[in-house]
Amino acid sequence: MEFSLSEWIEKHEIGEDVQAALKKEGLLGQKAHKCLCLIENQDLKDLRLCKADFLLLKEAVKEIQEDNGGGPLCGPTIGVPLGAPAQKQKQSRMTLDDLLQPVQGQGKQPQSDRVDLDPSVYLTARRKDSGESALRVVDFISSAARESEEIDLGGGISLKMAGQKQKLERVSPAMWMAANGRIMAELIKNGELDTEESVFDYIAYTVKVSELACRYTWASVLMYDDEYRSLQAATGHRWGADTPHLSVVALREKPIGTGQQRQQPGTNVAAPNKRRTNAKGIPFCLQWNKGNCTYGDRCNFDHSCATCGKADHPSKDHALAGSGKAAAAATTSIA
């Protein structure tokens, strides 16, 4: 059956604003049917339509592609093995015009693994006129998992405010994982993750955030994630693509020793090694503290206990020195 552009517009009630956006991109010309068969989800995003027009147009274009035997909006095509990369699926439908588009400046540049290679990214990170708004973690935390906020009214009276929107800084790793899963389901339902490749990209981003939390403070990772989602909604870049600038601005390394069990003084001889210098900034002699320094007065390091700083005993005898003083004090009190 021959494709009729006017009938397609009338059938799907394509409004004048949407038609104008399609005409501006040259998608309603003589090759309208061919262009609509090749159009991808990102192409529709670039039209800057409102949410309702975006979804209706996507459904109308998807119908054309299905009637044509498949297309980018229909998922894997017939004859392509399940699990084949999305990039290979698209190559089978490329024409000479598609290959020449980047040369003529009519097509999009290949996606990069670096988001901030384009300086305009710093100007678009907060834009909300793209027809897409960021899906934030705090909006996908269930009411059962939200922490109730207690307000002190004075006089021993307090008021608990339950069911309030969770604050970003109070989102726990468990809350984030649950919300992240709900966001992924929402993106799939809305057609944002419409290929196997895009789903794997989002999974890769999830792994990336988890590994960032191993090195950086959780509060800074939450800030990074929140900014990253806003940036992705504004630019449409691949999930998981690197953002070195955002990493430097948002992420903060964990303090040294975070999560390590503190040792009690005198319980481990190796513990004093953490104290490297005395009050004057002169390093303690580690060999003397172990009882085997051979330099004597010629040693450039401080021959004092690395635990308490006193010169009458090395760190290896610190526990004994303390017990000796305690015993002497006990003997004096008895006398």
mmCIF file of C-alpha atoms in Angstrom:
data_model
loop_
_atom_site.group_PDB
_atom_site.id
_atom_site.type_symbol
_atom_site.label_atom_id
_atom_site.label_comp_id
_atom_site.label_asym_id
_atom_site.label_seq_id
_atom_site.Cartn_x
_atom_site.Cartn_y
_atom_site.Cartn_z
ATOM 1 C CA MET A 1 0.000 0.000 0.000
ATOM 2 C CA GLU A 2 1.420 3.373 -1.019
ATOM 3 C CA PHE A 3 2.185 5.772 1.810
ATOM 4 C CA SER A 4 0.104 8.954 1.948
ATOM 5 C CA LEU A 5 1.607 11.713 4.060
ATOM 6 C CA SER A 6 -1.635 13.703 4.319
ATOM 7 C CA GLU A 7 -3.608 10.651 5.436
ATOM 8 C CA TRP A 8 -0.938 9.805 8.002
ATOM 9 C CA ILE A 9 -1.074 13.357 9.425
ATOM 10 C CA GLU A 10 -4.865 13.279 9.579
ATOM 11 C CA LYS A 11 -5.032 9.772 11.062
ATOM 12 C CA HIS A 12 -2.659 10.558 13.920
ATOM 13 C CA GLU A 13 -3.845 14.156 14.395
ATOM 14 C CA ILE A 14 -0.388 15.621 13.909
ATOM 15 C CA GLY A 15 -0.745 19.247 15.016
ATOM 16 C CA GLU A 16 0.565 22.319 13.209
ATOM 17 C CA ASP A 17 3.376 22.830 15.726
ATOM 18 C CA VAL A 18 4.608 19.278 15.222
ATOM 19 C CA GLN A 19 4.319 19.603 11.434
ATOM 20 C CA ALA A 20 6.329 22.819 11.559
ATOM 21 C CA ALA A 21 9.064 21.106 13.596
ATOM 22 C CA LEU A 22 9.178 18.205 11.113
ATOM 23 C CA LYS A 23 9.297 20.557 8.122
ATOM 24 C CA LYS A 24 12.127 22.536 9.709
ATOM 25 C CA GLU A 25 14.230 19.375 9.764
ATOM 26 C CA GLY A 26 13.202 18.442 6.208
ATOM 27 C CA LEU A 27 11.284 15.363 7.335
ATOM 28 C CA LEU A 28 8.067 16.107 5.433
ATOM 29 C CA GLY A 29 9.545 16.501 1.961
ATOM 30 C CA GLN A 30 9.489 14.123 -0.993
ATOM 31 C CA LYS A 31 11.432 11.508 0.975
ATOM 32 C CA ALA A 32 9.189 11.764 4.052
ATOM 33 C CA HIS A 33 8.363 8.060 4.125
ATOM 34 C CA LYS A 34 12.008 7.023 3.901
ATOM 35 C CA CYS A 35 13.071 9.531 6.545
ATOM 36 C CA LEU A 36 10.329 8.462 8.947
ATOM 37 C CA CYS A 37 11.387 4.826 8.496
ATOM 38 C CA LEU A 38 14.956 5.722 9.522
ATOM 39 C CA ILE A 39 14.200 8.222 12.289
ATOM 40 C CA GLU A 40 15.469 7.344 15.775
ATOM 41 C CA ASN A 41 14.394 8.213 19.297
ATOM 42 C CA GLN A 42 17.134 10.851 19.630
ATOM 43 C CA ASP A 43 15.978 12.504 16.384
ATOM 44 C CA LEU A 44 12.529 12.954 17.919
ATOM 45 C CA LYS A 45 14.074 14.436 21.076
ATOM 46 C CA ASP A 46 15.968 16.965 18.985
ATOM 47 C CA LEU A 47 12.644 18.394 17.768
ATOM 48 C CA ARG A 48 12.150 19.939 21.235
ATOM 49 C CA LEU A 49 8.490 18.969 21.521
ATOM 50 C CA CYS A 50 6.406 18.911 24.653
ATOM 51 C CA LYS A 51 5.967 15.537 26.352
ATOM 52 C CA ALA A 52 2.522 14.836 24.918
ATOM 53 C CA ASP A 53 3.456 15.707 21.319
ATOM 54 C CA PHE A 54 6.686 13.702 21.675
ATOM 55 C CA LEU A 55 4.870 10.516 22.744
ATOM 56 C CA LEU A 56 2.108 10.823 20.135
ATOM 57 C CA LEU A 57 4.564 11.490 17.313
ATOM 58 C CA LYS A 58 6.758 8.612 18.406
ATOM 59 C CA GLU A 59 3.792 6.221 18.308
ATOM 60 C CA ALA A 60 2.814 7.457 14.836
ATOM 61 C CA VAL A 61 6.357 7.041 13.475
ATOM 62 C CA LYS A 62 6.687 3.637 15.102
ATOM 63 C CA GLU A 63 3.571 2.488 13.207
ATOM 64 C CA ILE A 64 5.179 3.499 9.887
ATOM 65 C CA GLN A 65 8.339 1.577 10.734
ATOM 66 C CA GLU A 66 6.366 -1.510 11.733
ATOM 67 C CA ASP A 67 4.445 -1.420 8.438
ATOM 68 C CA ASN A 68 7.801 -1.150 6.651
ATOM 69 C CA GLY A 69 9.126 -4.304 8.328
ATOM 70 C CA GLY A 70 10.869 -2.735 11.311
ATOM 71 C CA GLY A 71 12.995 0.261 12.251
ATOM 72 C CA PRO A 72 14.989 1.964 15.021
ATOM 73 C CA LEU A 73 11.860 2.519 17.135
ATOM 74 C CA CYS A 74 10.724 -1.101 16.817
ATOM 75 C CA GLY A 75 13.670 -2.770 18.553
ATOM 76 C CA PRO A 76 15.519 -5.746 17.006
ATOM 77 C CA THR A 77 14.561 -6.452 13.399
ATOM 78 C CA ILE A 78 13.701 -9.791 11.776
ATOM 79 C CA GLY A 79 16.778 -11.765 10.872
ATOM 80 C CA VAL A 80 19.018 -10.130 13.496
ATOM 81 C CA PRO A 81 20.120 -12.609 16.197
ATOM 82 C CA LEU A 82 18.892 -11.841 19.718
ATOM 83 C CA GLY A 83 21.609 -10.118 21.686
ATOM 84 C CA ALA A 84 23.312 -8.548 18.653
ATOM 85 C CA PRO A 85 24.584 -5.009 19.405
ATOM 86 C CA ALA A 86 22.174 -2.236 18.431
ATOM 87 C CA GLN A 87 24.864 -0.587 16.295
ATOM 88 C CA LYS A 88 25.043 -3.645 14.034
ATOM 89 C CA GLN A 89 21.260 -3.681 13.723
ATOM 90 C CA LYS A 90 21.280 -0.115 12.376
ATOM 91 C CA GLN A 91 24.085 -0.754 9.893
ATOM 92 C CA SER A 92 21.893 -3.132 7.887
ATOM 93 C CA ARG A 93 19.472 -0.276 7.149
ATOM 94 C CA MET A 94 22.055 2.408 6.252
ATOM 95 C CA THR A 95 22.057 3.871 2.775
ATOM 96 C CA LEU A 96 24.571 5.944 0.841
ATOM 97 C CA ASP A 97 22.729 9.105 1.895
ATOM 98 C CA ASP A 98 23.175 8.112 5.551
ATOM 99 C CA LEU A 99 26.913 7.629 5.072
ATOM 100 C CA LEU A 100 27.289 11.024 3.385
ATOM 101 C CA GLN A 101 25.280 12.960 5.966
ATOM 102 C CA PRO A 102 28.172 13.657 8.392
ATOM 103 C CA VAL A 103 30.274 14.926 5.469
ATOM 104 C CA GLN A 104 27.511 17.258 4.314
ATOM 105 C CA GLY A 105 26.899 18.487 7.859
ATOM 106 C CA GLN A 106 23.292 17.233 7.816
ATOM 107 C CA GLY A 107 23.602 14.437 10.352
ATOM 108 C CA LYS A 108 24.485 14.133 14.021
ATOM 109 C CA GLN A 109 28.090 13.583 15.019
ATOM 110 C CA PRO A 110 28.933 10.161 16.487
ATOM 111 C CA GLN A 111 28.383 9.955 20.215
ATOM 112 C CA SER A 112 31.521 10.380 22.297
ATOM 113 C CA ASP A 113 32.571 8.668 25.493
ATOM 114 C CA ARG A 114 33.205 12.160 26.918
ATOM 115 C CA VAL A 115 30.181 14.351 27.626
ATOM 116 C CA ASP A 116 32.085 17.594 28.194
ATOM 117 C CA LEU A 117 34.063 17.609 24.930
ATOM 118 C CA ASP A 118 31.345 19.985 23.708
ATOM 119 C CA PRO A 119 31.681 23.290 25.643
ATOM 120 C CA SER A 120 27.964 24.000 25.235
ATOM 121 C CA VAL A 121 27.274 21.289 27.791
ATOM 122 C CA TYR A 122 28.020 23.825 30.545
ATOM 123 C CA LEU A 123 25.231 26.053 29.204
ATOM 124 C CA THR A 124 22.578 23.364 28.721
ATOM 125 C CA ALA A 125 22.909 21.415 31.948
ATOM 126 C CA ARG A 126 19.953 23.231 33.494
ATOM 127 C CA ARG A 127 17.742 23.651 30.451
ATOM 128 C CA LYS A 128 14.207 22.313 30.779
ATOM 129 C CA ASP A 129 12.767 23.231 27.365
ATOM 130 C CA SER A 130 13.764 19.979 25.672
ATOM 131 C CA GLY A 131 10.474 18.263 26.388
ATOM 132 C CA GLU A 132 12.278 16.008 28.841
ATOM 133 C CA SER A 133 12.815 16.543 32.553
ATOM 134 C CA ALA A 134 15.293 14.666 34.695
ATOM 135 C CA LEU A 135 14.019 11.667 36.644
ATOM 136 C CA ARG A 136 15.539 12.349 40.068
ATOM 137 C CA VAL A 137 16.214 9.710 42.683
ATOM 138 C CA VAL A 138 14.355 11.630 45.409
ATOM 139 C CA ASP A 139 11.154 11.427 43.335
ATOM 140 C CA PHE A 140 11.289 7.624 43.144
ATOM 141 C CA ILE A 141 11.706 6.732 46.814
ATOM 142 C CA SER A 142 8.679 4.944 48.215
ATOM 143 C CA SER A 143 6.807 6.493 51.131
ATOM 144 C CA ALA A 144 7.549 3.404 53.255
ATOM 145 C CA ALA A 145 11.305 3.990 52.926
ATOM 146 C CA ARG A 146 11.213 7.721 53.651
ATOM 147 C CA GLU A 147 12.544 8.850 56.995
ATOM 148 C CA SER A 148 10.078 10.720 59.180
ATOM 149 C CA GLU A 149 11.250 14.167 60.243
ATOM 150 C CA GLU A 150 10.826 15.055 63.920
ATOM 151 C CA ILE A 151 10.268 18.693 64.850
ATOM 152 C CA ASP A 152 10.816 19.842 68.448
ATOM 153 C CA LEU A 153 7.953 22.124 69.542
ATOM 154 C CA GLY A 154 9.393 22.722 73.004
ATOM 155 C CA GLY A 155 8.146 21.657 76.416
ATOM 156 C CA GLY A 156 8.936 18.029 75.678
ATOM 157 C CA ILE A 157 6.513 18.017 72.737
ATOM 158 C CA SER A 158 7.669 16.911 69.295
ATOM 159 C CA LEU A 159 5.900 16.480 65.964
ATOM 160 C CA LYS A 160 6.792 13.774 63.457
ATOM 161 C CA MET A 161 6.292 14.708 59.801
ATOM 162 C CA ALA A 162 5.930 11.429 57.904
ATOM 163 C CA GLY A 163 5.522 10.968 54.158
ATOM 164 C CA GLN A 164 7.505 14.062 53.233
ATOM 165 C CA LYS A 165 9.714 14.092 50.143
ATOM 166 C CA GLN A 166 13.096 12.606 50.985
ATOM 167 C CA LYS A 167 15.976 15.071 51.061
ATOM 168 C CA LEU A 168 18.841 14.211 48.734
ATOM 169 C CA GLU A 169 21.491 14.278 51.469
ATOM 170 C CA ARG A 170 19.485 11.752 53.511
ATOM 171 C CA VAL A 171 19.154 9.163 50.745
ATOM 172 C CA SER A 172 20.849 5.936 51.783
ATOM 173 C CA PRO A 173 22.592 3.525 49.368
ATOM 174 C CA ALA A 174 19.668 1.108 49.717
ATOM 175 C CA MET A 175 17.166 3.877 48.881
ATOM 176 C CA TRP A 176 19.268 4.867 45.866
ATOM 177 C CA MET A 177 19.387 1.311 44.501
ATOM 178 C CA ALA A 178 15.594 0.935 44.776
ATOM 179 C CA ALA A 179 14.928 4.338 43.184
ATOM 180 C CA ASN A 180 17.490 3.680 40.451
ATOM 181 C CA GLY A 181 15.678 0.464 39.522
ATOM 182 C CA ARG A 182 12.332 2.285 39.339
ATOM 183 C CA ILE A 183 13.871 4.998 37.142
ATOM 184 C CA MET A 184 15.257 2.366 34.784
ATOM 185 C CA ALA A 185 11.788 0.814 34.454
ATOM 186 C CA GLU A 186 10.293 4.263 33.783
ATOM 187 C CA LEU A 187 12.896 5.025 31.097
ATOM 188 C CA ILE A 188 12.141 1.728 29.368
ATOM 189 C CA LYS A 189 8.386 2.389 29.552
ATOM 190 C CA ASN A 190 8.811 5.899 28.100
ATOM 191 C CA GLY A 191 11.026 4.666 25.279
ATOM 192 C CA GLU A 192 14.176 6.332 26.559
ATOM 193 C CA LEU A 193 15.934 2.976 26.810
ATOM 194 C CA ASP A 194 14.616 1.491 23.589
ATOM 195 C CA THR A 195 17.567 -0.646 22.477
ATOM 196 C CA GLU A 196 19.661 -3.360 24.036
ATOM 197 C CA GLU A 197 22.664 -1.058 23.841
ATOM 198 C CA SER A 198 20.934 1.755 25.757
ATOM 199 C CA VAL A 199 19.821 -0.667 28.499
ATOM 200 C CA PHE A 200 23.388 -1.878 28.922
ATOM 201 C CA ASP A 201 24.545 1.766 29.028
ATOM 202 C CA TYR A 202 22.237 2.426 31.976
ATOM 203 C CA ILE A 203 23.423 -0.727 33.745
ATOM 204 C CA ALA A 204 27.011 0.457 33.178
ATOM 205 C CA TYR A 205 26.118 3.814 34.775
ATOM 206 C CA THR A 206 24.674 1.985 37.799
ATOM 207 C CA VAL A 207 27.930 0.077 38.210
ATOM 208 C CA LYS A 208 29.872 3.317 37.812
ATOM 209 C CA VAL A 209 27.989 5.046 40.642
ATOM 210 C CA SER A 210 28.481 2.013 42.901
ATOM 211 C CA GLU A 211 32.234 2.046 42.305
ATOM 212 C CA LEU A 212 32.441 5.808 42.857
ATOM 213 C CA ALA A 213 30.901 5.247 46.288
ATOM 214 C CA CYS A 214 33.861 3.009 47.198
ATOM 215 C CA ARG A 215 36.296 5.921 46.957
ATOM 216 C CA TYR A 216 34.253 9.096 47.430
ATOM 217 C CA THR A 217 31.883 10.218 50.180
ATOM 218 C CA TRP A 218 28.303 9.088 49.690
ATOM 219 C CA ALA A 219 26.995 12.665 49.947
ATOM 220 C CA SER A 220 29.222 13.785 47.058
ATOM 221 C CA VAL A 221 28.258 10.733 44.984
ATOM 222 C CA LEU A 222 24.580 11.636 45.460
ATOM 223 C CA MET A 223 25.317 15.182 44.262
ATOM 224 C CA TYR A 224 27.210 13.814 41.256
ATOM 225 C CA ASP A 225 24.329 11.472 40.397
ATOM 226 C CA ASP A 226 21.700 14.202 40.699
ATOM 227 C CA GLU A 227 23.666 16.590 38.456
ATOM 228 C CA TYR A 228 24.445 13.796 35.990
ATOM 229 C CA ARG A 229 20.754 12.957 35.560
ATOM 230 C CA SER A 230 19.900 16.631 34.904
ATOM 231 C CA LEU A 231 22.715 16.816 32.366
ATOM 232 C CA GLN A 232 21.612 13.634 30.603
ATOM 233 C CA ALA A 233 18.006 14.831 30.368
ATOM 234 C CA ALA A 234 19.165 18.105 28.806
ATOM 235 C CA THR A 235 21.705 16.717 26.315
ATOM 236 C CA GLY A 236 20.558 13.141 25.717
ATOM 237 C CA HIS A 237 24.102 11.757 25.969
ATOM 238 C CA ARG A 238 24.782 8.068 26.583
ATOM 239 C CA TRP A 239 24.292 6.844 30.122
ATOM 240 C CA GLY A 240 27.672 6.148 31.671
ATOM 241 C CA ALA A 241 29.586 8.534 29.398
ATOM 242 C CA ASP A 242 32.463 10.199 31.264
ATOM 243 C CA THR A 243 32.084 13.685 32.743
ATOM 244 C CA PRO A 244 35.518 14.620 34.158
ATOM 245 C CA HIS A 245 34.465 18.210 34.866
ATOM 246 C CA LEU A 246 31.440 17.111 36.891
ATOM 247 C CA SER A 247 33.584 14.568 38.733
ATOM 248 C CA VAL A 248 36.028 17.271 39.829
ATOM 249 C CA VAL A 249 33.257 19.672 40.886
ATOM 250 C CA ALA A 250 31.019 17.231 42.771
ATOM 251 C CA LEU A 251 33.069 14.297 44.081
ATOM 252 C CA ARG A 252 34.988 14.446 47.366
ATOM 253 C CA GLU A 253 37.393 11.723 48.486
ATOM 254 C CA LYS A 254 36.772 9.926 51.756
ATOM 255 C CA PRO A 255 39.036 10.987 54.657
ATOM 256 C CA ILE A 256 41.986 8.688 55.297
ATOM 257 C CA GLY A 257 41.081 5.994 57.787
ATOM 258 C CA THR A 258 37.323 6.189 57.157
ATOM 259 C CA GLY A 259 35.699 2.906 58.036
ATOM 260 C CA GLN A 260 38.814 1.479 59.733
ATOM 261 C CA GLN A 261 38.680 0.286 63.293
ATOM 262 C CA ARG A 262 40.643 2.497 65.658
ATOM 263 C CA GLN A 263 43.235 0.763 67.826
ATOM 264 C CA GLN A 264 43.533 1.428 71.508
ATOM 265 C CA PRO A 265 46.877 2.969 72.613
ATOM 266 C CA GLY A 266 49.396 0.343 73.680
ATOM 267 C CA THR A 267 47.522 -2.629 72.225
ATOM 268 C CA ASN A 268 49.640 -2.874 69.074
ATOM 269 C CA VAL A 269 53.292 -1.966 68.638
ATOM 270 C CA ALA A 270 52.708 -1.128 64.968
ATOM 271 C CA ALA A 271 50.092 1.506 65.833
ATOM 272 C CA PRO A 272 52.666 4.209 66.830
ATOM 273 C CA ASN A 273 54.017 4.148 63.265
ATOM 274 C CA LYS A 274 51.036 6.297 62.302
ATOM 275 C CA ARG A 275 52.650 9.130 64.297
ATOM 276 C CA ARG A 276 55.575 10.184 62.122
ATOM 277 C CA THR A 277 56.859 13.401 63.729
ATOM 278 C CA ASN A 278 57.255 14.987 67.140
ATOM 279 C CA ALA A 279 55.924 18.387 68.214
ATOM 280 C CA LYS A 280 58.776 20.124 66.371
ATOM 281 C CA GLY A 281 58.085 18.236 63.176
ATOM 282 C CA ILE A 282 61.148 15.961 63.475
ATOM 283 C CA PRO A 283 60.344 12.368 62.460
ATOM 284 C CA PHE A 284 60.565 9.719 65.159
ATOM 285 C CA CYS A 285 63.277 7.122 64.670
ATOM 286 C CA LEU A 286 61.397 3.946 63.837
ATOM 287 C CA GLN A 287 64.489 1.804 64.371
ATOM 288 C CA TRP A 288 65.082 3.235 67.884
ATOM 289 C CA ASN A 289 61.408 2.662 68.724
ATOM 290 C CA LYS A 290 61.932 -0.962 67.746
ATOM 291 C CA GLY A 291 65.127 -1.119 69.845
ATOM 292 C CA ASN A 292 67.708 -1.559 67.084
ATOM 293 C CA CYS A 293 69.016 1.865 65.987
ATOM 294 C CA THR A 294 72.801 1.655 65.334
ATOM 295 C CA TYR A 295 73.483 5.364 64.760
ATOM 296 C CA GLY A 296 73.275 6.543 68.360
ATOM 297 C CA ASP A 297 73.909 10.275 68.745
ATOM 298 C CA ARG A 298 74.623 10.547 65.010
ATOM 299 C CA CYS A 299 70.989 9.683 64.179
ATOM 300 C CA ASN A 300 69.070 12.522 62.520
ATOM 301 C CA PHE A 301 65.720 11.337 63.884
ATOM 302 C CA ASP A 302 64.086 11.841 67.279
ATOM 303 C CA HIS A 303 64.881 9.102 69.809
ATOM 304 C CA SER A 304 61.601 9.435 71.660
ATOM 305 C CA CYS A 305 58.580 7.185 72.078
ATOM 306 C CA ALA A 306 56.441 7.469 68.962
ATOM 307 C CA THR A 307 53.334 6.874 71.110
ATOM 308 C CA CYS A 308 53.688 9.445 73.897
ATOM 309 C CA GLY A 309 56.734 11.479 72.822
ATOM 310 C CA LYS A 310 58.769 10.809 75.983
ATOM 311 C CA ALA A 311 62.477 10.008 75.690
ATOM 312 C CA ASP A 312 62.749 7.542 78.613
ATOM 313 C CA HIS A 313 61.451 4.560 76.664
ATOM 314 C CA PRO A 314 60.885 3.425 73.042
ATOM 315 C CA SER A 315 57.422 2.617 71.695
ATOM 316 C CA LYS A 316 58.055 -1.114 72.017
ATOM 317 C CA ASP A 317 58.224 -0.620 75.831
ATOM 318 C CA HIS A 318 55.422 1.931 76.027
ATOM 319 C CA ALA A 319 52.900 -0.503 77.490
ATOM 320 C CA LEU A 320 55.427 -1.704 80.074
ATOM 321 C CA ALA A 321 56.353 1.856 80.999
ATOM 322 C CA GLY A 322 52.705 2.658 81.617
ATOM 323 C CA SER A 323 52.122 -0.472 83.737
ATOM 324 C CA GLY A 324 55.320 0.232 85.721
ATOM 325 C CA LYS A 325 54.130 3.697 86.627
ATOM 326 C CA ALA A 326 50.737 2.316 87.613
ATOM 327 C CA ALA A 327 52.385 -0.292 89.836
ATOM 328 C CA ALA A 328 54.621 2.345 91.440
ATOM 329 C CA ALA A 329 51.614 4.551 92.127
ATOM 330 C CA ALA A 330 49.780 1.610 93.711
ATOM 331 C CA THR A 331 52.777 0.812 95.940
ATOM 332 C CA THR A 332 52.996 4.418 97.111
ATOM 333 C CA SER A 333 49.309 4.532 98.010
ATOM 334 C CA ILE A 334 49.585 1.295 100.048
ATOM 335 C CA ALA A 335 52.537 2.629 101.961
#
